[in-house]
Short mmCIF file of C-alpha atoms in Angstrom, two decimals:
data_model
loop_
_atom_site.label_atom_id
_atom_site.label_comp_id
_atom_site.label_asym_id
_atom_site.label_seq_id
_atom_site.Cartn_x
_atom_site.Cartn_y
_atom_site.Cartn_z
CA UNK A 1 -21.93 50.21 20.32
CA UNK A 2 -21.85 46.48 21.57
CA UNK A 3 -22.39 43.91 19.42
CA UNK A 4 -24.14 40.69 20.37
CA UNK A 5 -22.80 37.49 18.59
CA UNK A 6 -25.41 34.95 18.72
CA UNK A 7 -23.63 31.39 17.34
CA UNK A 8 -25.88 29.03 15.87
CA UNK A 9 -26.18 25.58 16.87
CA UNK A 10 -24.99 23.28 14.47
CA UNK A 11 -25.49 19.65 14.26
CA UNK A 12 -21.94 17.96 14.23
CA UNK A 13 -20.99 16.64 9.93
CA UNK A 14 -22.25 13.40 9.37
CA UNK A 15 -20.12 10.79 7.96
CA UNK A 16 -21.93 7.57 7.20
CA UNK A 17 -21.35 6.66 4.43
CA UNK A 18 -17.97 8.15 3.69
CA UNK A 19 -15.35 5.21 3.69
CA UNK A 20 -17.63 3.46 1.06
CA UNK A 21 -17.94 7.02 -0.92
CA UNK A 22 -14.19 7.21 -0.84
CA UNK A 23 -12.83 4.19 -1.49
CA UNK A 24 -13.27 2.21 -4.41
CA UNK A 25 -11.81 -0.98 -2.81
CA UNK A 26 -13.42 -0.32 0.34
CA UNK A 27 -16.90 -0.82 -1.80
CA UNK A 28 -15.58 -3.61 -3.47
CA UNK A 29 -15.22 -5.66 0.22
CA UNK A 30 -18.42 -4.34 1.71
CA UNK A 31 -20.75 -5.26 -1.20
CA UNK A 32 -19.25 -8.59 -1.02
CA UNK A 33 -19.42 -8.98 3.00
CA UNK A 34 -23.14 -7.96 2.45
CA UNK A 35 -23.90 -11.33 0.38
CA UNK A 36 -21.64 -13.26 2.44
CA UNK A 37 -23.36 -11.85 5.52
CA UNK A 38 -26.65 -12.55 4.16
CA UNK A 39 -26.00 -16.02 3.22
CA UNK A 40 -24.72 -16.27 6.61
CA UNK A 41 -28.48 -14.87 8.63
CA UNK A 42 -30.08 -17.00 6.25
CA UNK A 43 -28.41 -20.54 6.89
CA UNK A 44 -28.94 -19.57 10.86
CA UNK A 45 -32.64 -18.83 10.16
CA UNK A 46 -33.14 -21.84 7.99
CA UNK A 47 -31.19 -24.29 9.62
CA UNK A 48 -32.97 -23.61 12.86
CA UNK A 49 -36.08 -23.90 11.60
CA UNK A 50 -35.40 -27.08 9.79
CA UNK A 51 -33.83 -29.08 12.66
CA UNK A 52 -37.24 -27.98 14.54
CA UNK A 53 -39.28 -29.41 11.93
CA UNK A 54 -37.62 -32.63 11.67
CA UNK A 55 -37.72 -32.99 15.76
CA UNK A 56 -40.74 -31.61 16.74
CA UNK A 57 -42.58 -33.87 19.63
CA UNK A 58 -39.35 -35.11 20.12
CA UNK A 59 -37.89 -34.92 24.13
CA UNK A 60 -34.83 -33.60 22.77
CA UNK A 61 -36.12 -31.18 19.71
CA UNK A 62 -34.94 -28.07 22.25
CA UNK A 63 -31.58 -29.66 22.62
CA UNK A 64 -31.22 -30.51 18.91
CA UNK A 65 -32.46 -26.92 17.81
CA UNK A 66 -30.39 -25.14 19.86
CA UNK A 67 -27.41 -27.58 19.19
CA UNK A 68 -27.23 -27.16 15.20
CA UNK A 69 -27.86 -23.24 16.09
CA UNK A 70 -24.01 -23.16 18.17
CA UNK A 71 -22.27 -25.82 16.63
CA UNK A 72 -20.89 -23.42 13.74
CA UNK A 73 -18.84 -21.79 16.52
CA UNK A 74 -17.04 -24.73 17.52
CA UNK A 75 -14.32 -24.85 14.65
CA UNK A 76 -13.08 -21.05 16.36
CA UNK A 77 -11.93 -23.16 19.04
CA UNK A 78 -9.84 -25.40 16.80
CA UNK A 79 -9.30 -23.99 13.05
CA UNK A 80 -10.03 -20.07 14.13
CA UNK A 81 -6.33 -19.16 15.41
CA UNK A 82 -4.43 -21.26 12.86
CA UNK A 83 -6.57 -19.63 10.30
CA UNK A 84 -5.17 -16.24 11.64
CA UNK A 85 -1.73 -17.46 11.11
CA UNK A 86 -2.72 -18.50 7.21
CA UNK A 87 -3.91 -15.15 6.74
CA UNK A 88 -0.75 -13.52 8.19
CA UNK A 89 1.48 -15.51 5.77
CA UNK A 90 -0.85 -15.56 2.45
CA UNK A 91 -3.04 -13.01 0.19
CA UNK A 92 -5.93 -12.57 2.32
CA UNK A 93 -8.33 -11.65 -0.76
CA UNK A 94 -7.30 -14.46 -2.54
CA UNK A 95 -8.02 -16.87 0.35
CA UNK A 96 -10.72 -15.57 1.19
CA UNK A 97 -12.39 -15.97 -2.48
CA UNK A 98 -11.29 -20.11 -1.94
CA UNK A 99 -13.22 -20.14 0.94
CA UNK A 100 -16.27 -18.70 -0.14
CA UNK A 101 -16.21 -20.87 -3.82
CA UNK A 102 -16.38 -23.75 -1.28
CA UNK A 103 -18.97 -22.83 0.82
CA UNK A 104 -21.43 -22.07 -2.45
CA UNK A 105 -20.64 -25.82 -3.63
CA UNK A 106 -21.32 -26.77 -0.25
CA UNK A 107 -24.34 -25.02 -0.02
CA UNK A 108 -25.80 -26.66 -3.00
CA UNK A 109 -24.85 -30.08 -2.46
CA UNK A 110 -26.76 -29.95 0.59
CA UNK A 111 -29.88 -28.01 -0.86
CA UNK A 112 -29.47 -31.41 -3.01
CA UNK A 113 -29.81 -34.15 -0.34
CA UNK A 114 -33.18 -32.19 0.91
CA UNK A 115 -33.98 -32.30 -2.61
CA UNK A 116 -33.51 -36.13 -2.75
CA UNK A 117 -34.02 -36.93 0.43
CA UNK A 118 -37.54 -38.57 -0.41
CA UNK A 119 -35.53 -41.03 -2.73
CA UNK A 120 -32.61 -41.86 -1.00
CA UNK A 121 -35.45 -42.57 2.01
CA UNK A 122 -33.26 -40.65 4.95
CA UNK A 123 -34.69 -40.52 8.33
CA UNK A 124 -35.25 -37.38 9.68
CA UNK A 125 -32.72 -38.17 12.31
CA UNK A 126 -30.06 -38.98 9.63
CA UNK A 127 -31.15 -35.85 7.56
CA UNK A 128 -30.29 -33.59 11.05
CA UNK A 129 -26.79 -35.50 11.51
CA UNK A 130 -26.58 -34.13 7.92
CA UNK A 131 -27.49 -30.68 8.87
CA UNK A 132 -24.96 -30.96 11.78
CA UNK A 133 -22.35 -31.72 9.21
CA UNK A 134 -23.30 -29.17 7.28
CA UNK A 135 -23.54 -26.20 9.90
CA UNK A 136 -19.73 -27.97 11.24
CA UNK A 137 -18.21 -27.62 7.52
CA UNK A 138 -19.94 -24.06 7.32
CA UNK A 139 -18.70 -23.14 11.06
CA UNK A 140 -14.61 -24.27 9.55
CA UNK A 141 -15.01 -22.33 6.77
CA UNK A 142 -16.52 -19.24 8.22
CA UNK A 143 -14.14 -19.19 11.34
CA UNK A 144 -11.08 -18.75 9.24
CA UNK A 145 -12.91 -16.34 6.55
CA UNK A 146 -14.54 -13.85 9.64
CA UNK A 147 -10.67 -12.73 10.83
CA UNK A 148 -9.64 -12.19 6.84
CA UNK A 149 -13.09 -10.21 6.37
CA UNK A 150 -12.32 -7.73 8.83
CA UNK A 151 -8.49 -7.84 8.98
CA UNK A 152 -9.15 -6.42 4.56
CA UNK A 153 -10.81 -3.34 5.77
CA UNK A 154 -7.43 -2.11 7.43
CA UNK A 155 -6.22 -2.99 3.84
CA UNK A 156 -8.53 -1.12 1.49
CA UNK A 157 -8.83 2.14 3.67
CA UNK A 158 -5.55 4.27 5.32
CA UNK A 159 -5.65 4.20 9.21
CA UNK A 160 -7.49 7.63 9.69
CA UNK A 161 -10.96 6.29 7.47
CA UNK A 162 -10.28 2.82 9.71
CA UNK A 163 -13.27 3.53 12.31
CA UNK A 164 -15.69 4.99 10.41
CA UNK A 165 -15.10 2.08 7.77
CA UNK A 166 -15.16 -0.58 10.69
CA UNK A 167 -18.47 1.42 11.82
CA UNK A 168 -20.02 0.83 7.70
CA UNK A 169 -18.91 -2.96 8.19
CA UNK A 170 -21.07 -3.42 11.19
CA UNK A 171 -23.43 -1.71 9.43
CA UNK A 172 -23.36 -4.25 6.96
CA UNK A 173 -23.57 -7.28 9.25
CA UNK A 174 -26.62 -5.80 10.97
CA UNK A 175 -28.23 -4.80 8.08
CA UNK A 176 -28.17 -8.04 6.53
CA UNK A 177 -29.62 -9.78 9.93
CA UNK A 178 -32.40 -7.26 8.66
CA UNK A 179 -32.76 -8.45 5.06
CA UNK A 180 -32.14 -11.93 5.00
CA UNK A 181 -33.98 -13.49 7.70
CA UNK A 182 -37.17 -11.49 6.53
CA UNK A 183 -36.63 -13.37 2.90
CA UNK A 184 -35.50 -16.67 4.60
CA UNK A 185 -38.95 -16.64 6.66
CA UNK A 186 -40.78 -15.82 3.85
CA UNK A 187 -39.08 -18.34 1.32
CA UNK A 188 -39.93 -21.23 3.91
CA UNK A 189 -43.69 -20.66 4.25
CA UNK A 190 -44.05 -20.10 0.49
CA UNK A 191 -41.44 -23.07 -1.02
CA UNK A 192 -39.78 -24.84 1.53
CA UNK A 193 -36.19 -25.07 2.67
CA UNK A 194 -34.57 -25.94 -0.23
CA UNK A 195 -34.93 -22.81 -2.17
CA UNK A 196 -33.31 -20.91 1.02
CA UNK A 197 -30.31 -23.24 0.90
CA UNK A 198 -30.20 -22.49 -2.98
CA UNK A 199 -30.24 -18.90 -2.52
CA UNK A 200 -27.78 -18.55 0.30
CA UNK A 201 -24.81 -20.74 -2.40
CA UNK A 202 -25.89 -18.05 -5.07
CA UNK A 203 -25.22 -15.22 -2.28
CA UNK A 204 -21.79 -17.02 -1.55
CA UNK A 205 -21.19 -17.12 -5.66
CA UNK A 206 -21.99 -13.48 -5.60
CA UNK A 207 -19.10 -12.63 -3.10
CA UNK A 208 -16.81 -13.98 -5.33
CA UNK A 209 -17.31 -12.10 -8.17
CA UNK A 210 -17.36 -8.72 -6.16
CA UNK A 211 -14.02 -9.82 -4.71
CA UNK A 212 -12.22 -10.55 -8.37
CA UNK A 213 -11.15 -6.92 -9.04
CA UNK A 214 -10.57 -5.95 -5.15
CA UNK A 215 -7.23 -4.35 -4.26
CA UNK A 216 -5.51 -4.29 -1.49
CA UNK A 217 -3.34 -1.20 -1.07
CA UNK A 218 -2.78 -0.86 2.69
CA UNK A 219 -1.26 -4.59 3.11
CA UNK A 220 1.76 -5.29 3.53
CA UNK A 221 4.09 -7.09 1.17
CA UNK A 222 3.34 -11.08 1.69
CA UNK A 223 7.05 -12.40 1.90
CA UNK A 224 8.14 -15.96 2.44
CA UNK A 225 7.92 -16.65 6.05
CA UNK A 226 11.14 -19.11 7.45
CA UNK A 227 9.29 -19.17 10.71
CA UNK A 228 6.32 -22.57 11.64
CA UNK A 229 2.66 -21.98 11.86
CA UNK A 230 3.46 -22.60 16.05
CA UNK A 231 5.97 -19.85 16.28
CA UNK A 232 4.24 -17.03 14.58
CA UNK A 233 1.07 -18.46 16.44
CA UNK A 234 3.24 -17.96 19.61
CA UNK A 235 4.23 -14.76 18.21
CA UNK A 236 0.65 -13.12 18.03
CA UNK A 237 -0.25 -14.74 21.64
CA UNK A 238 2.53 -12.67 23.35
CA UNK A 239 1.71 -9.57 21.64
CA UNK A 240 -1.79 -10.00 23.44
CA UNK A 241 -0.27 -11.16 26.55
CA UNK A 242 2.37 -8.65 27.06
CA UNK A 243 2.13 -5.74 24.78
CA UNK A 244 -1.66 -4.90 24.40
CA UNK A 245 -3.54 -6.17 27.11
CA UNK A 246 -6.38 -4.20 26.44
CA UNK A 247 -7.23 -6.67 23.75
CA UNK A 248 -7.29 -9.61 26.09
CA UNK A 249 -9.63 -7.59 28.24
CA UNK A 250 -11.75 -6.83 25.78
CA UNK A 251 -12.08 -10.47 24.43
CA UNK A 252 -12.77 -11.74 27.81
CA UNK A 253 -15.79 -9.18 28.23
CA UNK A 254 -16.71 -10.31 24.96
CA UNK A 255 -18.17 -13.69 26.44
CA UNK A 256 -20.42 -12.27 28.19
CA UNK A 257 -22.60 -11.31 24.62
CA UNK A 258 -20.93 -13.54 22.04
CA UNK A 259 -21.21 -16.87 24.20
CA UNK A 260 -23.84 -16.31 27.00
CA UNK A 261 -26.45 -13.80 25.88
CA UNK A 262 -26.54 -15.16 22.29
CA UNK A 263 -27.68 -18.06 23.49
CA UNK A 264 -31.31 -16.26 23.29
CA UNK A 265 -30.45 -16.05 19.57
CA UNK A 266 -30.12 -20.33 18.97
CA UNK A 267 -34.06 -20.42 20.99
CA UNK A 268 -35.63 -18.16 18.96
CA UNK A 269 -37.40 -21.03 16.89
CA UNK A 270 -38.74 -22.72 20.10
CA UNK A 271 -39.74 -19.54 21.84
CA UNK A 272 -41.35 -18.48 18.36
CA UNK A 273 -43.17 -21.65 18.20
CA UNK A 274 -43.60 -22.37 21.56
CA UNK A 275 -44.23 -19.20 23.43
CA UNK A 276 -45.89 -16.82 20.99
CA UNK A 277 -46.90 -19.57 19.07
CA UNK A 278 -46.33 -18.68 15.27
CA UNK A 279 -44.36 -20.30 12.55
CA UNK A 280 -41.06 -19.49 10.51
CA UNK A 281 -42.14 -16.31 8.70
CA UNK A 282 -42.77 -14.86 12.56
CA UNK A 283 -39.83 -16.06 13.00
CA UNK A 284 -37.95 -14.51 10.35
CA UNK A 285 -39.33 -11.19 11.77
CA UNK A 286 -37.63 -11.71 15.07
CA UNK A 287 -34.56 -12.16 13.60
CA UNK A 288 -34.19 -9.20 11.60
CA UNK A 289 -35.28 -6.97 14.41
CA UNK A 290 -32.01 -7.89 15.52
CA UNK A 291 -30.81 -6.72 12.41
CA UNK A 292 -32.98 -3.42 12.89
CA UNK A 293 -31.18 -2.61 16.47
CA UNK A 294 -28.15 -3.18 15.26
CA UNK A 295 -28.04 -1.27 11.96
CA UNK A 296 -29.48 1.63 14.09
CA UNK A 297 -26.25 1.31 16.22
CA UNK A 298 -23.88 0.78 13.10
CA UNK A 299 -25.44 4.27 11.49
CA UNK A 300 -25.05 6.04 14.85
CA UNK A 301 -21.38 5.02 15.11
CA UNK A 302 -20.30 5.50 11.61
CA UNK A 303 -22.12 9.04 11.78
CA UNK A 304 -21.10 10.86 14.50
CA UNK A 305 -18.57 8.49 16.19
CA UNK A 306 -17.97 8.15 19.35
CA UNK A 307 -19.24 10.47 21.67
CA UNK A 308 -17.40 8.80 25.65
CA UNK A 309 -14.41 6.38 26.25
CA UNK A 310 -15.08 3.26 23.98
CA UNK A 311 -13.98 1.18 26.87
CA UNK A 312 -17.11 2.68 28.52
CA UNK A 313 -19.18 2.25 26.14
CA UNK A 314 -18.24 -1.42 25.66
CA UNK A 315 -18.74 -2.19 29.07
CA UNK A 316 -22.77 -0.53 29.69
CA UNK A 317 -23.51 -1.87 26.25
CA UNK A 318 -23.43 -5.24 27.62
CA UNK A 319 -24.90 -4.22 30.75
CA UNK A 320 -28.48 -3.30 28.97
CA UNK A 321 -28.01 -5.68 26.65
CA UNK A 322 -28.64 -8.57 29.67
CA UNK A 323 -31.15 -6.14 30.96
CA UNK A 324 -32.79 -6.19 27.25
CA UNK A 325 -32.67 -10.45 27.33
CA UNK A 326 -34.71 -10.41 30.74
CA UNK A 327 -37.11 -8.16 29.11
CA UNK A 328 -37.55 -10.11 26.37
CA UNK A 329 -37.91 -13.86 27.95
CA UNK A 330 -41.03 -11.69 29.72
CA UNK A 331 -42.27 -10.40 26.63
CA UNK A 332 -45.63 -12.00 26.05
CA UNK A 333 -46.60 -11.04 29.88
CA UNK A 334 -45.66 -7.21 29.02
CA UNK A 335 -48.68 -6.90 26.45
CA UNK A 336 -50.26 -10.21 26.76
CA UNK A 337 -53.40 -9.17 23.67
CA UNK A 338 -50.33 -8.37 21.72
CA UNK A 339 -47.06 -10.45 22.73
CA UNK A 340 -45.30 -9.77 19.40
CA UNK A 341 -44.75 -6.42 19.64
CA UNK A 342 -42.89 -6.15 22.58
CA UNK A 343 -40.93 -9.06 21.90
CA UNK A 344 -40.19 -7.54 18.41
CA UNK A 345 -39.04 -4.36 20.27
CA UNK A 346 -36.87 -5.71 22.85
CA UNK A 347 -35.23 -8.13 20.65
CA UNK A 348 -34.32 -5.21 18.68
CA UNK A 349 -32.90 -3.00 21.83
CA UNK A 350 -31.09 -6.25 22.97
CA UNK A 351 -29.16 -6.35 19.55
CA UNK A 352 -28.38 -2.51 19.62
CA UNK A 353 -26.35 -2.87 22.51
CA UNK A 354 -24.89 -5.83 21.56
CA UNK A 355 -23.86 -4.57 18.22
CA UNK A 356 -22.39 -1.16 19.96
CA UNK A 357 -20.41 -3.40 22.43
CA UNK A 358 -19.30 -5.59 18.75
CA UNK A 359 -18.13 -2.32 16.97
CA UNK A 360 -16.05 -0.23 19.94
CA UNK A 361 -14.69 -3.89 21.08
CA UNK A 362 -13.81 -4.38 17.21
CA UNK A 363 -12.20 -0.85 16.73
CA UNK A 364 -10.41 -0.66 19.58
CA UNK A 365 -8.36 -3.84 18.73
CA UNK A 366 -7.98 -3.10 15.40
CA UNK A 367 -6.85 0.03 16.17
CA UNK A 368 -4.21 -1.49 18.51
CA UNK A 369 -3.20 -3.98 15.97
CA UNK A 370 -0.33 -3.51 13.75
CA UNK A 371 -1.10 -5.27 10.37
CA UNK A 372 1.65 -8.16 10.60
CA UNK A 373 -0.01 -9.51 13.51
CA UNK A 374 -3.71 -8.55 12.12
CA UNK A 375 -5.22 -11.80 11.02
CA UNK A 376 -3.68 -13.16 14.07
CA UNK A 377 -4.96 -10.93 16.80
CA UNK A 378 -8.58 -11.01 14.85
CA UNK A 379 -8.69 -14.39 15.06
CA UNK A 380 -7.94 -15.02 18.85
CA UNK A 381 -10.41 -11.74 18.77
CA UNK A 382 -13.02 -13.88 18.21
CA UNK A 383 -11.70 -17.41 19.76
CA UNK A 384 -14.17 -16.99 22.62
CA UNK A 385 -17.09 -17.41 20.20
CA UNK A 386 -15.76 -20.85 20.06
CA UNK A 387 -17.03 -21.40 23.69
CA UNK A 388 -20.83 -20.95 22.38
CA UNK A 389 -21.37 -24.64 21.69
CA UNK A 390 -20.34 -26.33 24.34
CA UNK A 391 -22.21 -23.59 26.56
CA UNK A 392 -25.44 -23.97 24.04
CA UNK A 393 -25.33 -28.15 25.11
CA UNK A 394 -25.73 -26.67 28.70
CA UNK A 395 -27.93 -24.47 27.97
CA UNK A 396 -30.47 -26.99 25.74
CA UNK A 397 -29.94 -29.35 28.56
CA UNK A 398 -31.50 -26.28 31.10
CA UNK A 399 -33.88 -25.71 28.72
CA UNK A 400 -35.46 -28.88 28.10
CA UNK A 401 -35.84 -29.08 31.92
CA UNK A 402 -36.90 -25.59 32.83
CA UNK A 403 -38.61 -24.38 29.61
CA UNK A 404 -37.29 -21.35 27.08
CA UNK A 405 -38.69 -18.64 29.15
CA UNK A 406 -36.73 -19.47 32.18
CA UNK A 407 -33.59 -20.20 30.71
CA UNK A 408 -33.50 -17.19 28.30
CA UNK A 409 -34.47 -14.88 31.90
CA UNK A 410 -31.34 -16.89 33.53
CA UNK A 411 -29.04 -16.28 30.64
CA UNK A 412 -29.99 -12.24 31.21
CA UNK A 413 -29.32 -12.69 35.06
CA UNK A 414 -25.90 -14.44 34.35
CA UNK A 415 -25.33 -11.58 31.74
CA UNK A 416 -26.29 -8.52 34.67
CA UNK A 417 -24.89 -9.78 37.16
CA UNK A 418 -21.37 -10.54 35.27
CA UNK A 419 -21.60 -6.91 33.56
CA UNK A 420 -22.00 -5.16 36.90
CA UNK A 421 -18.84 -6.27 38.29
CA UNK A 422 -16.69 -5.82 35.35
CA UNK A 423 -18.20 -2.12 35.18
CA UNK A 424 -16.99 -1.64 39.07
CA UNK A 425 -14.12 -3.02 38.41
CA UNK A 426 -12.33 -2.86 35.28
CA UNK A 427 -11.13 1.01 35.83
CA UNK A 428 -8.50 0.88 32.34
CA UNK A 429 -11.52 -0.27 30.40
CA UNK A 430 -13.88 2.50 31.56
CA UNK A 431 -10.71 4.76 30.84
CA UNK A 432 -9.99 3.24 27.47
CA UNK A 433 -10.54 6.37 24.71
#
């Protein structure tokens, strides 16, 4: 007598949430990235906002909002590669703790000036030089402490947890975008900026004192180095050059949504108030649909992996992310009775991709890295994101010219048309596993 075997489907074993389950370190760093993250999401929100309240009816208030909105990336350009080479020679936890004690002071003592700023009677074009200062001291301290954030996950999990806890950590970054902006908005229409720059040092505090009893069992020995900053910087450089140069692929392609297409990010307060014409709560909302797409993305990855080639999937994740941009400059023509929700829903698709290119790009090079070079290679990882501000001047000059809608639907074209080629013809990145 036959038999008939009939196999059930089975959905493939989930595993979200098991690098955080697992490891007690591991926890440790992510809690701690999640109020550094959100202190992060809500300086951008709030910062943004502010400049555009200080400049409004000004011919330059585009310019100046989308000015204090890049110039946090400029210290990459300078500080972020060196920092690498500090975090290759030091205890990474240990630094990175410094770092963040400073940012909470500085946070406060410029939550103070707004505070005082009636008294001291500042301008409110001296009190946005202050807020440029501000976002530049932030932008020094955050470029070296991004690298040593990411660079301590290879140190708290063992190589074969490494993607799915890479996958949590973007997870956490979106996720944030999702929670803090949505407070931040809400904290400026109800008290004002000040409280938001109050909260965000208290976040920073917070970091801290999830940090004290981190370990660190997957890095290596810290040893007195005999070699200069310049060499071991050179050192790093030709391992990108000549031994993986995947890597350099991968952070050239990474312009494309870290430097043009995140431009669309730094406008969102004009094309808030300007275009769909609401305030900084409505505001708030747009940012954390970013947040939404992208901790949709960060739960796919970290549940099921990766399903094609990463290098594939880095490469059409920025291809509908410019499509997503386009769509969303045209947003309040989609549904003109209700422009929100389409720009709320784009916004969100738009991040999704973005954060899928963010995460493969990520593992991949981690993956690649070995952990003496680590801080190194992270850092000239994200170097490119250095290239924002000087791009966002050009792109504030366009704007104030052309208006938001045009220059956010040019920065999508740019974006397609720059993605299509590299998809023809970048064959080892389609082929990357």
């Amino acid at each position: 007598q036959e038999r008939t075997t009939i196999k059930l489907l089975r959905l493939p074993q989930l595993h979200t949430f098991e690098a955080l389950i697992t490891y007690r370190n591991y926890r440790l760093l992510w809690t701690g990235n999640f109020f550094s993250n959100s202190a992060q999401w809500l300086q951008l929100l709030s910062i943004g906002w502010f400049v555009r309240e200080l400049t409004v009816g000004s011919s330059t208030s585009i310019l100046q909002v989308v000015t204090v909105g890049g110039l946090s990336t400029l210290p990459v350009l300078l500080v972020g590669p060196w920092g690498g080479v500090w975090g290759d020679r030091v205890d990474r936890r240990q630094l990175l703790m410094k770092i963040q004690t400073f940012m909470a002071i500085l946070a406060v003592l410029f939550a103070l000036l707004i505070v005082s700023d009636h008294g001291l009677g500042l301008t409110n074009q001296l009190r946005v030089w202050i807020a440029y200062t501000y976002v530049l001291a932030s932008g020094i301290s955050r470029s070296i402490a991004q690298p040593m954030r990411q660079a301590l996950i290879a140190n708290t999990v063992p190589p074969e947890s490494f993607g799915n806890a890479f996958a949590a950590n973007s997870m956490n970054i979106t996720g944030t975008r999702i929670f803090g902006p949505f407070v931040g908005g809400i904290i400026i229409a109800g008290l004002g900026f000040t409280t938001n720059f109050l909260v965000e040092a208290s976040l920073y505090a917070a970091t801290v004192l999830v940090y004290l009893p981190m370990k660190t069992p997957y890095q290596r020995e810290v040893v007195a180095r005999r070699k200069s900053a310049v060499s071991e910087f050179g050192e790093g450089v030709r391992f990108i050059r000549s031994e993986k140069r995947i890597i350099l692929t991968l952070i050239l392609l990474g312009l494309i949504p870290n430097v043009v297409l995140h431009q669309a990010w730094f406008l969102l307060p004009v094309f808030t108030a300007d275009v769909l014409r609401q305030n900084a709560d409505v505001g708030g909302f747009l940012l954390s649909a970013t947040g939404v797409g992208g901790f949709i993305s960060s739960v796919v990855i970290a549940s099921i992996g990766f399903s094609f080639n990463k290098g594939l999937v880095a490469l059409v994740s920025i291809l509908f992310s410019s499509i997503f941009v386009i769509l969303f400059a045209l947003s309040p023509w989609l549904l003109p009775l209700y422009p929100l929700l389409p720009a709320l829903i784009l916004i969100g698709f738009m991040s999704l991709a973005q954060a899928h290119f963010r995460t493969t790009s990520g593992t991949l090079i981690q993956l690649s890295t070995p952990d003496r070079f680590r801080s190194r290679v992270t850092s000239l990882a994200s170097y490119g994101q250095g290239f924002v501000f000087p791009f966002s001047i050009l792109v504030g000059i366009f704007a104030e010219f052309s208006g938001v809608v045009v220059t956010i639907t040019v920065l999508g074209l740019i974006g397609l048309i720059l993605s299509i080629i590299f998809t023809l013809t970048l064959g080892d990145v389609r082929r990357e596993p």
